[in-house]
C-alpha positions as protocol buffer text, in pm:
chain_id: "A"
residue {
  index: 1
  type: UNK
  ca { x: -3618 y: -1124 z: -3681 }
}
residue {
  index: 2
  type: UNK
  ca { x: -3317 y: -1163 z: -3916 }
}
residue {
  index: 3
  type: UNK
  ca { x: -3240 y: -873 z: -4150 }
}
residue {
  index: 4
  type: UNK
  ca { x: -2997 y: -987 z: -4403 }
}
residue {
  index: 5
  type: UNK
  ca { x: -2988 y: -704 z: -4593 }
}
residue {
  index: 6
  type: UNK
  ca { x: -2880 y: -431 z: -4268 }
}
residue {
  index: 7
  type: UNK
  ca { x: -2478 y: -434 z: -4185 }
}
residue {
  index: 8
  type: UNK
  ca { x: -2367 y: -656 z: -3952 }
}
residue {
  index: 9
  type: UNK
  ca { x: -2163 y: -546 z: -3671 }
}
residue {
  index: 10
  type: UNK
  ca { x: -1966 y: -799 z: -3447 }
}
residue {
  index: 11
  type: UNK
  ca { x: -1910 y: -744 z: -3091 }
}
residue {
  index: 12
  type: UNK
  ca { x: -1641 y: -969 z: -2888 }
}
residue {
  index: 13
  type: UNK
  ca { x: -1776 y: -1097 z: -2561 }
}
residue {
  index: 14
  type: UNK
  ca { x: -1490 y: -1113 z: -2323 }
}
residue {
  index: 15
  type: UNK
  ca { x: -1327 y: -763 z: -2218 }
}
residue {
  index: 16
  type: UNK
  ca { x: -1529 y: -603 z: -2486 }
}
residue {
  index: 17
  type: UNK
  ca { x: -1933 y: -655 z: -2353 }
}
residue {
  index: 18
  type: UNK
  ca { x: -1797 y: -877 z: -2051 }
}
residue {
  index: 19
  type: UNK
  ca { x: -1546 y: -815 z: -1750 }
}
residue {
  index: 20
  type: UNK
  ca { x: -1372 y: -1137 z: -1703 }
}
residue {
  index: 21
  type: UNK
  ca { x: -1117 y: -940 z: -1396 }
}
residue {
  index: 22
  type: UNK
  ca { x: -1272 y: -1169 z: -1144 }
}
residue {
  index: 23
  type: UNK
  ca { x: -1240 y: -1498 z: -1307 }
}
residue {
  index: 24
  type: UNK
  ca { x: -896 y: -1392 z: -1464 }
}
residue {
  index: 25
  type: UNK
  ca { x: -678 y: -1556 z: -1172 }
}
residue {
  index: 26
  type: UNK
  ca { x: -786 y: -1913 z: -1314 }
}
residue {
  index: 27
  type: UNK
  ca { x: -527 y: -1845 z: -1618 }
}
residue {
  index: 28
  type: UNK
  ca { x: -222 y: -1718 z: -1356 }
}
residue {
  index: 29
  type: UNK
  ca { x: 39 y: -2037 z: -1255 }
}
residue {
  index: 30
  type: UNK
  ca { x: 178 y: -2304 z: -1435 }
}
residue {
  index: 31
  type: UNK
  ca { x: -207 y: -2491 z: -1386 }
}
residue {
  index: 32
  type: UNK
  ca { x: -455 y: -2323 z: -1527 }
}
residue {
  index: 33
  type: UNK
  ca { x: -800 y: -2410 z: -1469 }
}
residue {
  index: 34
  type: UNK
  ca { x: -997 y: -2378 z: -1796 }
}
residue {
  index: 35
  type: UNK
  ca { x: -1330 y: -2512 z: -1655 }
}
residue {
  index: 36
  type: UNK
  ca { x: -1377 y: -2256 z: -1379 }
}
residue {
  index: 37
  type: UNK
  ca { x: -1274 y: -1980 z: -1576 }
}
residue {
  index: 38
  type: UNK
  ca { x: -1497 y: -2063 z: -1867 }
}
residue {
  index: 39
  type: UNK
  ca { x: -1783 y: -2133 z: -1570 }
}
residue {
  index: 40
  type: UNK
  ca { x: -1728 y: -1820 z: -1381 }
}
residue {
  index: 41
  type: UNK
  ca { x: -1837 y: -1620 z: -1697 }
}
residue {
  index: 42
  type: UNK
  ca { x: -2163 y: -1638 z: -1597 }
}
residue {
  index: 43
  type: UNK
  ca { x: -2095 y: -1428 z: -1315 }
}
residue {
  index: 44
  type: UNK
  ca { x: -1933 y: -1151 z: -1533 }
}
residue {
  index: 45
  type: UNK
  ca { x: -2120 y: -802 z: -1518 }
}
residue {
  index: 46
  type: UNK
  ca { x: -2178 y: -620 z: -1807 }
}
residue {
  index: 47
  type: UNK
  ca { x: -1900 y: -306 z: -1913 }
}
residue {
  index: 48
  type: UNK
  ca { x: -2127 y: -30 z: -1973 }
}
residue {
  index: 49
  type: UNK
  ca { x: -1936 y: 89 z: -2316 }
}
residue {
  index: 50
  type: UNK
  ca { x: -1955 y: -214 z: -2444 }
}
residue {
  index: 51
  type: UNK
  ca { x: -2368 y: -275 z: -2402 }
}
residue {
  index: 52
  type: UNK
  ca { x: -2428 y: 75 z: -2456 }
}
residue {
  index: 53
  type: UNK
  ca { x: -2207 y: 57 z: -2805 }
}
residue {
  index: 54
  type: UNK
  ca { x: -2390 y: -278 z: -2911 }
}
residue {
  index: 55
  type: UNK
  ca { x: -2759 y: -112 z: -2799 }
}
residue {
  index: 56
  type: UNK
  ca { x: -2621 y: 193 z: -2993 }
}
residue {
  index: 57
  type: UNK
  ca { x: -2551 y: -32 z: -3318 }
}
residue {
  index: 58
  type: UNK
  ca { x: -2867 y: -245 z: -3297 }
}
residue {
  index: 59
  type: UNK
  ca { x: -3033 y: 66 z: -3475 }
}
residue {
  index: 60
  type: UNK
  ca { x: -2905 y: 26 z: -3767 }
}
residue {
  index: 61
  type: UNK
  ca { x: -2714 y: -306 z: -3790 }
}
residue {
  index: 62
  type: UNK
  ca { x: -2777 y: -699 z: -3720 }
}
residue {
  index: 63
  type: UNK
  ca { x: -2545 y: -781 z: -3416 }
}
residue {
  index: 64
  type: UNK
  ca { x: -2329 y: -1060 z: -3419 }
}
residue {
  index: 65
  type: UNK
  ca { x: -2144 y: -1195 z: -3148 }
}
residue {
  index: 66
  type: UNK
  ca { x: -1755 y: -1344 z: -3219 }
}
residue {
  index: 67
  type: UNK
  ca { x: -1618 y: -1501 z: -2913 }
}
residue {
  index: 68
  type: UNK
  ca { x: -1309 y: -1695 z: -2863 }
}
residue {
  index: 69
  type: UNK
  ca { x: -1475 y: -1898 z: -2639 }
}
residue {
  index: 70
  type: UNK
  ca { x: -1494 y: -2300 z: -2717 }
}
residue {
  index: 71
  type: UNK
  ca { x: -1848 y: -2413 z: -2825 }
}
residue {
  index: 72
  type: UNK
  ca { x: -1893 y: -2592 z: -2494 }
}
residue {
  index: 73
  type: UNK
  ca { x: -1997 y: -2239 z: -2324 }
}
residue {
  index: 74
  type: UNK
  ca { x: -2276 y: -2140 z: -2595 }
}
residue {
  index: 75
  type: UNK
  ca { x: -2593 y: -2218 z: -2373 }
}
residue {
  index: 76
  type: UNK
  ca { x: -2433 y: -2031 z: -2068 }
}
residue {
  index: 77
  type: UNK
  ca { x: -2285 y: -1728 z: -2314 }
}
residue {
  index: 78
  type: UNK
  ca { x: -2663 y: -1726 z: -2451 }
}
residue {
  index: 79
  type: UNK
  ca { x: -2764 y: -1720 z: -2119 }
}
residue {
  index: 80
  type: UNK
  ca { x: -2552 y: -1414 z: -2041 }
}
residue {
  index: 81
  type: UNK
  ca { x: -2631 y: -1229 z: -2341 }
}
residue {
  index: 82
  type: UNK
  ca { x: -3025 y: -1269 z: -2247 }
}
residue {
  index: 83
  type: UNK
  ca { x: -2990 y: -1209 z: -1864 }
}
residue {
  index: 84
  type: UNK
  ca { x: -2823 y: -827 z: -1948 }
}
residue {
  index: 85
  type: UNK
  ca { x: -3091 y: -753 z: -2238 }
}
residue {
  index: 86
  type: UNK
  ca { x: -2865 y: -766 z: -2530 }
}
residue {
  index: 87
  type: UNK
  ca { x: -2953 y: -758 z: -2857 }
}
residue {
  index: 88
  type: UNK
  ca { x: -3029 y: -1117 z: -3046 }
}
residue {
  index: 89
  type: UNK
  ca { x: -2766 y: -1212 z: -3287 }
}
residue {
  index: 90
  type: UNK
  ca { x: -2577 y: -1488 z: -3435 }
}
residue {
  index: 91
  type: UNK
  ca { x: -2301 y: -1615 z: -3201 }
}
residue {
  index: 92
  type: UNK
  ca { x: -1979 y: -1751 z: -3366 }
}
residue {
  index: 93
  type: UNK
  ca { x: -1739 y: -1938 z: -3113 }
}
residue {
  index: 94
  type: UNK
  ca { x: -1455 y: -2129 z: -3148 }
}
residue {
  index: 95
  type: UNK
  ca { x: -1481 y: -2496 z: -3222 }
}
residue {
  index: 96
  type: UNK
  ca { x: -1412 y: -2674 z: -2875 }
}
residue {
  index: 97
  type: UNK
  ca { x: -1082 y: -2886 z: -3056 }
}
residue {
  index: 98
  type: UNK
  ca { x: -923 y: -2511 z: -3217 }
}
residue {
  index: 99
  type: UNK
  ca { x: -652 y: -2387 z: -3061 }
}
residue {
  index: 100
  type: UNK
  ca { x: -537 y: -2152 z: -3314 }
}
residue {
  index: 101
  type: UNK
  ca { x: -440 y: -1781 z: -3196 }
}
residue {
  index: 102
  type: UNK
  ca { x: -770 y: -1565 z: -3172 }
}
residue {
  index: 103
  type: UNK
  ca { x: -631 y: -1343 z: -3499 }
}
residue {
  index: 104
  type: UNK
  ca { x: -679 y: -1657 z: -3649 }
}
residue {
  index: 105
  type: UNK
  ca { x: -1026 y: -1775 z: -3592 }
}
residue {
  index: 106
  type: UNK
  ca { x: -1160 y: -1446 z: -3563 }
}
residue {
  index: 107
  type: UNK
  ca { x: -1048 y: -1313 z: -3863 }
}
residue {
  index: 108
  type: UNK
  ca { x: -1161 y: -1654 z: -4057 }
}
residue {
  index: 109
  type: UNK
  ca { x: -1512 y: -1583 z: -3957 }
}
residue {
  index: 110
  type: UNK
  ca { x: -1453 y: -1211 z: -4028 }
}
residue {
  index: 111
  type: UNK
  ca { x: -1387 y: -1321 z: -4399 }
}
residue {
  index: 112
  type: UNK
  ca { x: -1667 y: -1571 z: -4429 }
}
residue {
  index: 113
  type: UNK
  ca { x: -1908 y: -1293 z: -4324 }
}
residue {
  index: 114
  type: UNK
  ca { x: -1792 y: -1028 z: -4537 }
}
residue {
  index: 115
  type: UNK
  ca { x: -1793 y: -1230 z: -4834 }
}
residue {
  index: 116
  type: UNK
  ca { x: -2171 y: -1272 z: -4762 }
}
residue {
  index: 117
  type: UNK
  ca { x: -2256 y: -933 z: -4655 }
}
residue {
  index: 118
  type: UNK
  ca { x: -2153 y: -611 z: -4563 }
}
residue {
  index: 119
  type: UNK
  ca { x: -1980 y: -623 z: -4206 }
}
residue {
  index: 120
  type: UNK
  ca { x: -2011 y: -236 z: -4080 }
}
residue {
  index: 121
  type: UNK
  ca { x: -1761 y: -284 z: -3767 }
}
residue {
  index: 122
  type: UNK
  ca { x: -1542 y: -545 z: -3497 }
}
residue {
  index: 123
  type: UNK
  ca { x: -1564 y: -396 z: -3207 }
}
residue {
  index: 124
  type: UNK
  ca { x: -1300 y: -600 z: -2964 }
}
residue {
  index: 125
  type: UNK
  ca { x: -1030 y: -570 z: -2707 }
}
residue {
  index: 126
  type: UNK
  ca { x: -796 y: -806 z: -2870 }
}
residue {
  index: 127
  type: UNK
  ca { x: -495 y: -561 z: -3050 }
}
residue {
  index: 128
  type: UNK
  ca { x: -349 y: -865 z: -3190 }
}
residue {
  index: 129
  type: UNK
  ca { x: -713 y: -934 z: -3379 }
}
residue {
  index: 130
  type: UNK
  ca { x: -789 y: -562 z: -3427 }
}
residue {
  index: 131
  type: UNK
  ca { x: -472 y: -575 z: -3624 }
}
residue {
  index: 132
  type: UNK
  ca { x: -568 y: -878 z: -3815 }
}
residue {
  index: 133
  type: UNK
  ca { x: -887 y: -740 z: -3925 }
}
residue {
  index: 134
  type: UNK
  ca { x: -750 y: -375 z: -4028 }
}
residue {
  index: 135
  type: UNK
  ca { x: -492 y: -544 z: -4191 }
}
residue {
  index: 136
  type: UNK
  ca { x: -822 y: -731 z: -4398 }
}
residue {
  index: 137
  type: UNK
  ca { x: -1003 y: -416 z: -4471 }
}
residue {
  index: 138
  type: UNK
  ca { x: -1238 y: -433 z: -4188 }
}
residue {
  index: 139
  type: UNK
  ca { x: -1372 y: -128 z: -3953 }
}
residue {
  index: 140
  type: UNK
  ca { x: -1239 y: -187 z: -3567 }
}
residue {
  index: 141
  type: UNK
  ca { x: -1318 y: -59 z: -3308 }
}
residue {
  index: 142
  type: UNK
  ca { x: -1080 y: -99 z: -3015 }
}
residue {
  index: 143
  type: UNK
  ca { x: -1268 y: -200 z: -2725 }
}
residue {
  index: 144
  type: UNK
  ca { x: -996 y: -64 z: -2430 }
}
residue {
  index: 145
  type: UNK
  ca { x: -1241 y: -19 z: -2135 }
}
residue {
  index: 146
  type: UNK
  ca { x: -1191 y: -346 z: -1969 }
}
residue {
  index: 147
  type: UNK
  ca { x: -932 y: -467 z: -1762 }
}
residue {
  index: 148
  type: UNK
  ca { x: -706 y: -770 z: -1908 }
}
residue {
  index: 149
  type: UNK
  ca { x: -410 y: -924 z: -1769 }
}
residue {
  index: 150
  type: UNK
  ca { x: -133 y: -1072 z: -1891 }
}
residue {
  index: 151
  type: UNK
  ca { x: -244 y: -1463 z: -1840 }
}
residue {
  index: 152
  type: UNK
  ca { x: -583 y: -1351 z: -2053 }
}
residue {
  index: 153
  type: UNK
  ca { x: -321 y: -1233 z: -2352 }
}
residue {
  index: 154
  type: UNK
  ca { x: -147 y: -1545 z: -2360 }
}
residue {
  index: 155
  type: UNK
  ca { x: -456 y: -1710 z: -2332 }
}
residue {
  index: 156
  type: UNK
  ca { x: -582 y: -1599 z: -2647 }
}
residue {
  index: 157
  type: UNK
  ca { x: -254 y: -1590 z: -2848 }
}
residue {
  index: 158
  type: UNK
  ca { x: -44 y: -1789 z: -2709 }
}
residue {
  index: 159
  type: UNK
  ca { x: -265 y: -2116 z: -2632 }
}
residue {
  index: 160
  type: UNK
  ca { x: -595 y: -2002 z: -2826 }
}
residue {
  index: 161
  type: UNK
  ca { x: -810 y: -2102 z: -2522 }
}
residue {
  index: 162
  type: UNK
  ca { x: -1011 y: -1775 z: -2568 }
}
């Protein structure tokens, strides 16, 4: 059950609750396969600081999920999120036609929340969005315990895929 009037604290999905290293190599090259990358997420395991920061927070705050990815993957990301016994929350993803930077849409949704309530903390592996959202007044925290390469960066800065 929804409780509007708890903080809200938004956890990232990829490299922050999920390790993407084995689905990574479908960003490397000049082709890049999108749909098995975004398909292979559902075989992602869990990174234990991640789940056991968002179990942690689910005392006293509503979780909310912010992904970069496109709208497309909801019902598989819900999946996910159910299959490893995290907590219920809102998920925000990217509309499936946005490729803006993931400071961009991330921090968009950052405002809209915060305008409506009190957002306690982003947790999330993205520097470039950590920045963004410091920058905006909002608690980060860095989420550096998974593993992300290069072609996942540009991915989510350079061609807002994620």
């Amino acid at each position: 059950m929804r409780d509007d009037h708890r903080p809200l604290a938004v956890f990232d999905l990829d490299g922050t609750l999920a390790d993407t290293g084995h689905r990574q190599y479908h960003l490397e090259g000049a082709r890049r396969d999108w749909n098995a990358f975004f398909a292979a997420a559902a075989d992602d395991p869990p990174l234990p600081e991640g789940v056991r920061l968002v179990l942690d927070s689910a005392d006293e705050c509503e979780i909310g999920y912010l992904t970069g990815r496109p709208e497309r993957c909801r019902r598989g990301t819900l999946a996910w999120l159910a299959e490893h016994g995290l907590p219920e929350g809102k998920l925000y993803m990217r509309r499936n036609d946005d490729r803006r930077p993931a400071r961009h849409t991330k921090l968009d949704v950052l405002k809209r929340l915060g305008r409506e309530r009190e957002v306690r903390m982003l947790v999330d592996d993205d520097e470039l969005v950590c920045d963004a959202a410091e920058r905006a007044g909002f608690a980060v925290v860095r989420a550096d315990w998974g593993a992300v390469s290069p072609a996942l960066v540009d991915a989510q800065e350079g061609q807002g895929r994620t």
